[in-house]
């Protein structure tokens, strides 16, 4: 078996890119037995504690303007987070709600960003229940690409985005879903 | 046996790479932070440096820049390792001087293969000490925001380079750089121009006023003056001294074509021509372009920048481009807080760093830096 380097930090930490309207914060979260999705959607906490935070401006997302060992991010200011696929799913008992074999192509806008991606559902995508009555604040988008509205050359992608549905200003979905196993 | 220096703040990564690279036949040196890594590299220049980006105090990009800037390590091959996996991160790593970029998690085999490949590449001779760049902000029409752009651009370069940048106010008749930075300099351009054609380095140093934003300012005189005849060589020599001491010198040029301004424009690596969205400014720009080209500037070093200095521009940007028959390199949006920033003597880029105008200036600095680095 080949040996893999630890991605960042000791086991139990996930590296996540957070985006607010103005900044990109690359940091680690101590997920313990949970996932990033669980932590972002935990309504008991309005802040998320991160470690080894590296901050860049959205206008120059490759340049680090500051870094600190510990930081708190206000969840309702996070537009979206880029996380590994396994970290973007809920764990344990909540996981049953996130299956489905239909992939809907979606386009949505957030403050400062426009995002393309796909939403996975068990049946027909109901925009109202997805956007308004959804229990979770952060919804999963797969095959995502975000573009900064004011700097369209700056794009971000990853295995999955966790998008803050409360900050979505416009949401469009394709009519016919793609069926997957 | 090639030597490799691994710089990473994660002890488990250091331990694993120490073992894997050692097994692969490399002579391994380890450092747990950027400063230690740089010290080791200076003491024993390695053939290859493997640098993590996300490290406290000194990030990996800065380590790369310093390795490249030091003649002892300028020729060291560099591979950057990072958990930041976006295309912009790769670009930032390469611009900082890395030869290759790998996203964590990385297989040791993959890293060893890449290390051998990078070491097998022919390396250029060590770079000569870097010469600074001179960017002049210019418009023949006054009142279009040249000084404001020059001040903010200088601060943006200082942030970008994490180094001091010099700012030269060449507007001897009515220079406002000192006012915009709330400075009251004792020595100014007037003192320098009185020194004859080749002022001493120490004199130039004395005339530079330090500002907390990371810039050193050569201010215009408080009383209006005409640059004396024969000031061209003084300006050329001063610019040459500033070039050897700062990564960037930003000059706020006078709205004239006098001898001093011509000397400044000729000595510049890039000229930012500020255009306002109004008919008179367009006409002035159109007529000044051939004169600037006659000074020896290639078209790609004359950058047209549209500065929206009023809330309602008289002409749309598309019409400006159409009239100029050249693309605009940047558009600086109107910012209501700009006037307040001037009143407070704080550059807007510091006064309101998240404003669209500050972002546009920072992006312009980044684009210029990228353009002049190659």
XYZ file of C-alpha atoms in Angstrom:
555
model
C 0.000 0.000 0.000
C 1.286 3.409 -0.874
C 1.794 5.937 1.811
C -0.117 9.214 1.554
C 0.987 12.499 3.016
C -1.305 13.994 5.566
C -3.150 16.798 3.794
C -2.795 19.343 6.563
C -2.460 18.998 10.281
C -3.128 15.924 12.382
C -5.944 13.477 11.696
C -9.363 14.935 12.382
C -8.653 18.260 10.650
C -10.146 19.203 7.295
C -8.761 21.959 5.069
C -11.532 24.228 3.840
C -11.660 27.387 1.744
C -14.260 29.844 3.030
C -15.491 32.750 0.952
C -17.173 35.896 2.208
C -18.100 38.760 -0.092
C -14.617 40.288 0.251
C -12.239 37.618 1.484
C -11.056 34.077 0.993
C -10.023 32.253 4.163
C -8.154 28.957 3.817
C -8.160 27.204 7.158
C -8.450 23.957 8.998
C -11.439 22.790 11.002
C -11.251 20.216 13.728
C -14.072 17.976 12.538
C -13.521 15.211 15.099
C -16.208 12.623 14.293
C -18.344 15.068 12.339
C -18.092 16.617 8.897
C -17.769 20.212 7.715
C -21.405 20.035 6.659
C -22.450 19.079 10.206
C -20.477 21.920 11.700
C -21.752 24.591 9.310
C -25.335 23.429 9.769
C -25.131 23.151 13.545
C -27.624 25.828 14.563
C -26.352 25.936 18.133
C -23.233 27.775 16.960
C -23.338 31.017 15.008
C -19.520 31.042 14.680
C -17.109 28.453 13.412
C -13.678 28.059 14.970
C -10.856 27.528 12.486
C -7.119 26.996 12.795
C -4.178 28.131 10.678
C -6.288 30.689 8.834
C -4.733 32.236 5.703
C -6.591 35.234 4.368
C -6.612 36.627 0.836
C -8.643 39.357 -0.776
C -11.119 38.249 -3.411
C -9.475 40.682 -5.821
C -6.133 38.844 -5.387
C -7.092 35.420 -4.128
C -3.607 33.970 -4.607
C -1.907 36.501 -2.323
C -1.996 35.956 1.413
C -2.601 39.231 3.247
C -2.656 37.789 6.741
C -2.514 34.594 8.729
C -3.312 33.640 12.302
C -3.274 30.389 14.218
C -6.858 30.659 15.466
C -9.848 32.509 14.054
C -13.600 32.652 14.351
C -15.788 33.033 11.296
C -19.358 34.216 11.502
C -21.384 31.588 9.700
C -23.987 33.962 8.311
C -21.208 35.939 6.577
C -19.873 32.882 4.751
C -21.137 32.827 1.174
C -19.827 29.357 0.459
C -17.134 26.919 1.481
C -15.113 24.558 -0.673
C -14.625 21.217 1.020
C -13.666 17.680 0.022
C -16.706 15.652 -1.052
C -16.678 13.433 2.041
C -16.646 16.532 4.248
C -19.496 18.204 2.399
C -21.960 15.452 3.264
C -23.753 15.203 6.580
C -22.745 12.357 8.830
C -24.718 9.859 10.912
C -28.459 10.152 11.216
C -28.798 13.198 9.007
C -27.189 11.414 6.070
C -30.405 9.732 4.884
C -31.730 13.021 3.550
C -28.920 13.554 1.113
C -29.155 10.688 -1.347
C -30.979 10.757 -4.647
C -30.198 9.970 -8.191
C -31.216 13.161 -9.945
C -28.679 15.852 -10.673
C -30.097 19.260 -11.508
C -27.950 21.819 -13.234
C -28.161 25.080 -11.258
C -26.910 28.625 -11.518
C -27.070 30.883 -8.520
C -25.781 34.242 -7.399
C -24.323 35.213 -4.048
C -22.926 38.587 -2.962
C -19.870 39.046 -5.210
C -20.111 35.590 -6.810
C -21.918 33.699 -9.529
C -21.924 29.934 -9.135
C -22.581 27.049 -11.529
C -23.010 23.528 -10.235
C -25.342 20.601 -9.664
C -27.786 19.744 -6.914
C -28.562 16.148 -6.090
C -32.164 15.281 -5.226
C -34.272 12.173 -4.678
C -37.118 13.469 -6.815
C -38.156 16.606 -8.628
C -36.310 19.682 -7.427
C -38.721 21.858 -5.480
C -37.199 25.327 -5.456
C -39.348 26.529 -2.590
C -38.487 23.670 -0.250
C -34.852 23.806 -1.329
C -34.414 27.523 -0.779
C -37.031 28.559 1.760
C -38.157 25.690 3.975
C -34.884 23.767 3.939
C -33.730 22.954 7.461
C -30.051 23.319 6.629
C -28.527 26.733 5.947
C -25.642 25.348 3.906
C -26.658 23.287 0.881
C -24.420 21.007 -1.152
C -23.456 21.773 -4.731
C -21.384 19.287 -6.701
C -19.246 19.919 -9.819
C -19.214 23.567 -8.782
C -17.454 26.573 -10.257
C -17.661 30.042 -8.700
C -16.675 33.197 -10.522
C -16.081 36.557 -8.859
C -18.573 38.955 -10.411
C -16.193 41.941 -10.371
C -13.119 39.903 -11.345
C -14.461 37.300 -13.780
C -10.944 35.938 -14.363
C -10.894 34.696 -10.776
C -12.640 31.334 -10.567
C -12.795 28.708 -7.846
C -13.723 25.074 -8.051
C -13.539 21.965 -5.937
C -15.208 18.652 -5.257
C -18.152 20.317 -3.533
C -19.397 23.675 -2.326
C -21.459 24.248 0.779
C -23.518 27.284 -0.217
C -25.197 29.533 2.315
C -28.782 29.456 0.981
C -29.687 32.497 3.113
C -27.294 34.590 1.026
C -28.496 33.310 -2.343
C -29.943 36.225 -4.261
C -30.999 34.317 -7.371
C -31.367 30.616 -8.001
C -32.036 29.045 -11.396
C -32.342 25.342 -12.102
C -32.393 23.338 -15.300
C -35.658 21.686 -16.191
C -34.497 18.148 -16.904
C -32.269 16.399 -14.387
C -29.457 14.053 -15.222
C -30.047 10.590 -13.780
C -27.106 9.014 -11.968
C -26.526 5.814 -10.017
C 23.955 13.359 -3.880
C 21.505 16.269 -4.414
C 20.557 18.201 -1.309
C 16.946 19.038 -0.594
C 15.663 21.483 1.995
C 12.121 20.786 3.189
C 10.341 23.715 4.848
C 7.021 22.848 6.481
C 5.476 23.702 9.840
C 3.786 20.301 10.049
C 6.096 17.932 11.935
C 4.392 14.817 10.546
C 4.958 15.964 6.969
C 8.614 16.758 7.742
C 9.130 13.325 9.276
C 7.514 11.505 6.383
C 9.327 13.476 3.683
C 12.634 13.154 5.537
C 12.250 9.384 5.359
C 10.923 9.216 1.781
C 13.448 11.642 0.257
C 16.314 10.076 2.234
C 15.357 6.641 0.912
C 15.290 8.077 -2.612
C 18.925 9.185 -2.308
C 18.580 12.840 -1.365
C 20.608 14.555 1.316
C 17.798 16.058 3.396
C 17.704 19.238 5.502
C 14.573 20.114 7.483
C 13.120 23.402 8.713
C 9.922 23.942 10.688
C 9.316 27.543 9.600
C 10.191 30.004 6.855
C 12.849 32.017 8.711
C 14.746 28.898 9.793
C 14.481 27.534 6.279
C 15.945 30.718 4.801
C 18.816 30.690 7.319
C 19.634 27.092 6.426
C 19.377 27.820 2.715
C 21.799 30.753 3.016
C 24.252 28.727 5.095
C 24.100 25.611 2.889
C 22.414 26.432 -0.436
C 20.389 23.355 -1.415
C 19.830 22.015 -4.930
C 16.103 21.850 -4.274
C 13.745 23.460 -1.765
C 10.328 21.970 -1.043
C 8.273 24.726 0.538
C 4.872 24.616 2.199
C 2.719 27.697 1.552
C 0.643 27.868 4.696
C 3.189 28.538 7.430
C 2.939 31.045 10.278
C 4.898 34.343 10.185
C 6.510 33.866 6.784
C 4.353 32.177 4.169
C 5.754 29.937 1.457
C 5.375 32.523 -1.316
C 7.530 34.980 0.616
C 10.105 32.244 1.235
C 10.226 31.622 -2.533
C 10.640 35.342 -3.247
C 13.491 35.646 -0.753
C 15.210 32.537 -2.064
C 15.055 33.973 -5.576
C 16.200 37.428 -4.431
C 19.327 36.108 -2.696
C 22.200 35.425 -5.119
C 23.239 32.408 -3.003
C 19.893 30.683 -3.488
C 18.610 32.329 -6.664
C 19.416 29.191 -8.633
C 17.849 26.700 -6.218
C 14.995 24.686 -7.708
C 11.753 25.188 -5.771
C 8.682 22.992 -5.451
C 5.751 24.477 -3.571
C 3.409 22.207 -1.615
C 0.061 23.542 -0.528
C -3.441 22.643 0.492
C -4.682 25.723 -1.399
C -5.656 24.045 -4.626
C -7.093 26.743 -6.863
C -5.666 27.840 -10.221
C -4.880 31.257 -8.706
C -2.710 29.544 -6.086
C -0.659 27.822 -8.750
C -0.248 31.162 -10.514
C 0.795 32.860 -7.259
C 3.374 30.137 -6.581
C 4.907 30.400 -10.036
C 4.950 34.189 -9.827
C 6.724 33.974 -6.476
C 9.490 32.025 -8.179
C 8.532 28.370 -7.734
C 9.433 25.928 -10.496
C 6.618 23.527 -9.706
C 3.493 23.353 -7.598
C 1.869 20.311 -5.967
C -1.420 20.143 -4.115
C -1.623 18.255 -0.833
C -2.209 15.413 -0.214
C 0.785 14.256 -2.253
C 2.136 10.762 -2.780
C 5.836 10.582 -1.867
C 6.526 8.780 -5.176
C 4.920 11.650 -7.071
C 6.998 14.198 -5.207
C 10.258 12.290 -5.711
C 9.596 11.921 -9.451
C 8.883 15.633 -9.741
C 11.966 16.518 -7.670
C 14.208 14.516 -10.019
C 12.529 16.057 -13.059
C 12.980 19.610 -11.739
C 16.631 18.973 -10.854
C 17.285 17.580 -14.336
C 16.154 20.813 -15.982
C 18.920 23.158 -17.098
C 19.086 26.037 -14.638
C 19.685 29.602 -15.686
C 22.673 31.412 -14.299
C 21.991 33.111 -11.018
C 19.969 36.241 -11.566
C 21.698 39.558 -11.394
C 20.583 41.754 -8.498
C 17.064 42.857 -9.317
C 16.459 46.317 -10.620
C 13.437 48.160 -9.433
C 10.666 49.259 -11.746
C 9.388 52.747 -12.355
C 5.702 53.282 -12.993
C 4.637 56.803 -13.876
C 1.041 57.953 -13.591
C 0.377 60.664 -16.126
C -2.243 62.764 -17.819
C -1.877 65.971 -19.729
C -5.281 66.997 -18.403
C -5.244 67.967 -14.742
C -7.954 67.081 -12.234
C -8.593 63.543 -13.478
C -7.247 61.798 -10.368
C -3.583 61.240 -11.284
C -2.219 61.993 -7.786
C -4.862 59.926 -6.024
C -4.142 56.948 -8.294
C -0.369 57.334 -7.890
C -0.586 57.405 -4.075
C -2.901 54.399 -3.886
C -0.908 52.489 -6.474
C 2.286 53.014 -4.449
C 0.604 51.661 -1.312
C -0.759 48.726 -3.311
C 2.751 47.897 -4.602
C 4.126 48.083 -1.054
C 1.472 45.615 0.097
C 2.010 43.371 -2.888
C 5.780 43.296 -2.562
C 5.809 43.448 1.230
C 8.615 45.914 0.806
C 9.075 49.678 0.823
C 8.148 51.501 -2.368
C 9.181 55.031 -3.297
C 6.696 57.638 -4.445
C 7.913 60.615 -6.408
C 5.778 63.758 -6.677
C 7.018 65.499 -9.809
C 4.283 68.084 -9.817
C 6.535 70.988 -8.846
C 3.833 73.552 -9.604
C 1.062 72.020 -7.517
C 1.994 68.684 -5.983
C -0.502 67.206 -3.539
C 1.032 63.866 -2.576
C 2.227 65.185 0.817
C -1.227 66.606 1.492
C -2.913 63.308 0.655
C -0.618 61.527 3.092
C -0.817 64.184 5.800
C 2.927 64.879 5.623
C 4.871 68.092 6.059
C 8.283 67.320 4.621
C 11.241 69.578 5.332
C 13.151 68.577 2.212
C 11.444 68.286 -1.152
C 11.996 67.960 -4.866
C 13.115 71.595 -4.892
C 16.132 70.751 -2.702
C 17.023 67.887 -4.981
C 16.747 69.878 -8.202
C 19.105 72.444 -6.655
C 21.816 69.781 -6.335
C 22.820 69.773 -9.992
C 22.723 66.881 -12.439
C 23.881 64.088 -10.121
C 22.624 64.432 -6.556
C 24.338 62.075 -4.106
C 22.523 58.979 -2.912
C 22.630 60.319 0.663
C 20.916 63.537 -0.426
C 18.147 61.625 -2.165
C 17.771 59.440 0.959
C 17.459 62.556 3.147
C 14.707 63.976 0.936
C 12.600 60.814 1.211
C 9.943 60.958 3.928
C 8.833 57.660 5.413
C 5.087 56.919 5.646
C 3.625 54.108 7.752
C 1.939 52.608 4.674
C 5.332 51.296 3.568
C 6.178 54.103 1.169
C 8.975 56.681 1.035
C 7.932 59.971 -0.500
C 9.890 62.551 -2.388
C 7.388 65.390 -2.058
C 6.822 68.353 -4.328
C 7.779 71.769 -2.884
C 5.091 73.503 -0.803
C 5.519 76.688 -2.874
C 4.934 76.406 -6.639
C 8.117 76.387 -8.699
C 9.086 75.769 -12.296
C 11.678 73.018 -12.646
C 14.902 74.829 -13.593
C 16.452 74.386 -17.012
C 18.694 71.359 -17.084
C 16.591 69.428 -14.554
C 16.279 66.449 -16.938
C 19.619 64.845 -15.925
C 18.819 65.371 -12.214
C 15.515 63.565 -12.637
C 17.160 60.748 -14.633
C 19.860 60.285 -12.002
C 17.387 60.404 -9.101
C 15.144 57.826 -10.769
C 18.169 55.627 -11.369
C 19.092 55.797 -7.660
C 15.535 55.045 -6.608
C 15.450 52.085 -9.007
C 18.440 50.534 -7.336
C 16.948 50.936 -3.872
C 13.264 50.065 -4.214
C 11.352 47.285 -5.989
C 8.954 49.923 -7.281
C 9.024 53.661 -7.737
C 5.696 55.270 -8.539
C 5.855 58.765 -9.976
C 3.061 61.308 -10.050
C 3.956 63.226 -13.205
C 3.137 66.865 -13.889
C 0.538 67.593 -16.557
C 3.121 69.051 -18.889
C 5.747 67.929 -21.364
C 8.623 69.887 -19.841
C 12.186 68.617 -19.658
C 11.802 67.043 -16.194
C 8.594 65.244 -17.134
C 10.095 63.977 -20.389
C 13.127 62.653 -18.479
C 10.822 60.925 -16.020
C 8.642 59.401 -18.734
C 11.698 58.186 -20.646
C 13.124 56.535 -17.540
C 9.828 54.793 -16.728
C 9.228 51.114 -17.357
C 5.501 51.654 -17.681
C 3.283 54.705 -18.004
C -0.263 54.651 -16.664
C -2.230 57.209 -18.649
C -5.226 58.330 -16.657
C -8.319 58.981 -18.740
C -11.549 60.554 -17.543
C -14.839 59.798 -19.264
C -15.230 63.279 -20.720
C -14.627 64.689 -24.180
C -11.787 67.062 -23.233
C -9.835 64.358 -21.416
C -10.274 62.003 -24.368
C -9.019 64.575 -26.813
C -5.975 65.299 -24.618
C -5.201 61.581 -24.321
C -5.488 60.996 -28.052
C -3.063 63.812 -28.762
C -0.582 62.755 -26.052
C -0.272 59.109 -27.152
C 1.995 59.793 -30.172
C 4.209 62.032 -28.005
C 4.620 59.250 -25.450
C 5.377 56.733 -28.188
C 8.026 59.134 -29.507
C 9.801 58.861 -26.135
C 10.491 55.218 -26.951
C 7.609 53.496 -25.171
C 6.127 50.446 -26.772
C 2.360 50.300 -26.909
C 2.168 47.516 -24.322
C 3.927 49.721 -21.760
C 1.461 52.579 -22.150
C -1.562 51.586 -20.087
C -4.816 53.467 -20.440
C -6.774 53.516 -17.198
C -10.258 54.969 -16.971
C -10.717 56.818 -13.698
C -14.297 57.583 -12.816
C -13.640 60.531 -10.544
C -17.198 61.869 -10.625
C -20.430 60.036 -9.688
C -21.895 60.406 -13.167
C -19.432 59.962 -16.054
C -20.245 61.990 -19.144
C -19.414 59.071 -21.470
C -19.789 55.291 -21.131
C -16.590 53.224 -20.938
C -17.313 51.537 -24.274
C -17.419 54.911 -25.980
C -14.113 55.865 -24.355
C -12.468 52.702 -25.686
C -13.975 53.276 -29.099
C -12.697 56.846 -29.212
C -9.211 55.867 -28.058
C -9.144 52.854 -30.412
C -7.299 50.983 -27.684
C -8.501 48.809 -24.819
C -8.643 50.180 -21.294
C -6.346 48.207 -19.006
C -8.383 49.040 -15.921
C -11.418 50.948 -14.780
C -11.284 52.651 -11.411
C -14.853 53.089 -10.140
C -16.128 56.184 -8.382
C -15.769 56.095 -4.618
C -17.663 58.625 -2.486
C -15.258 58.031 0.423
C -12.283 59.178 -1.692
C -12.795 62.825 -0.721
C -12.983 61.907 2.956
C -9.787 59.854 2.636
C -7.984 62.873 1.167
C -9.282 65.109 3.965
C -7.995 62.664 6.545
C -4.660 62.287 4.806
C -5.053 58.519 4.513
C -4.840 56.713 1.147
C -8.215 55.263 0.202
C -6.707 51.809 -0.118
C -6.086 51.968 3.663
C -9.090 54.119 4.578
C -11.603 51.803 2.892
C -9.728 48.682 1.778
C -12.831 46.714 0.790
C -14.208 49.422 -1.512
C -14.462 48.636 -5.247
C -12.002 51.471 -5.951
C -9.379 50.027 -3.570
C -9.900 46.597 -5.120
C -9.510 48.021 -8.622
C -6.240 49.749 -7.696
C -4.909 46.605 -6.008
C -5.779 44.604 -9.111
C -4.076 47.158 -11.326
C -0.915 46.911 -9.182
C -1.047 43.142 -9.439
C -1.456 43.266 -13.228
C 1.408 45.730 -13.624
C 3.625 43.614 -11.373
C 2.793 40.545 -13.424
C 3.430 42.407 -16.680
C 6.771 43.837 -15.571
C 8.004 40.588 -14.032
C 8.400 38.963 -17.427
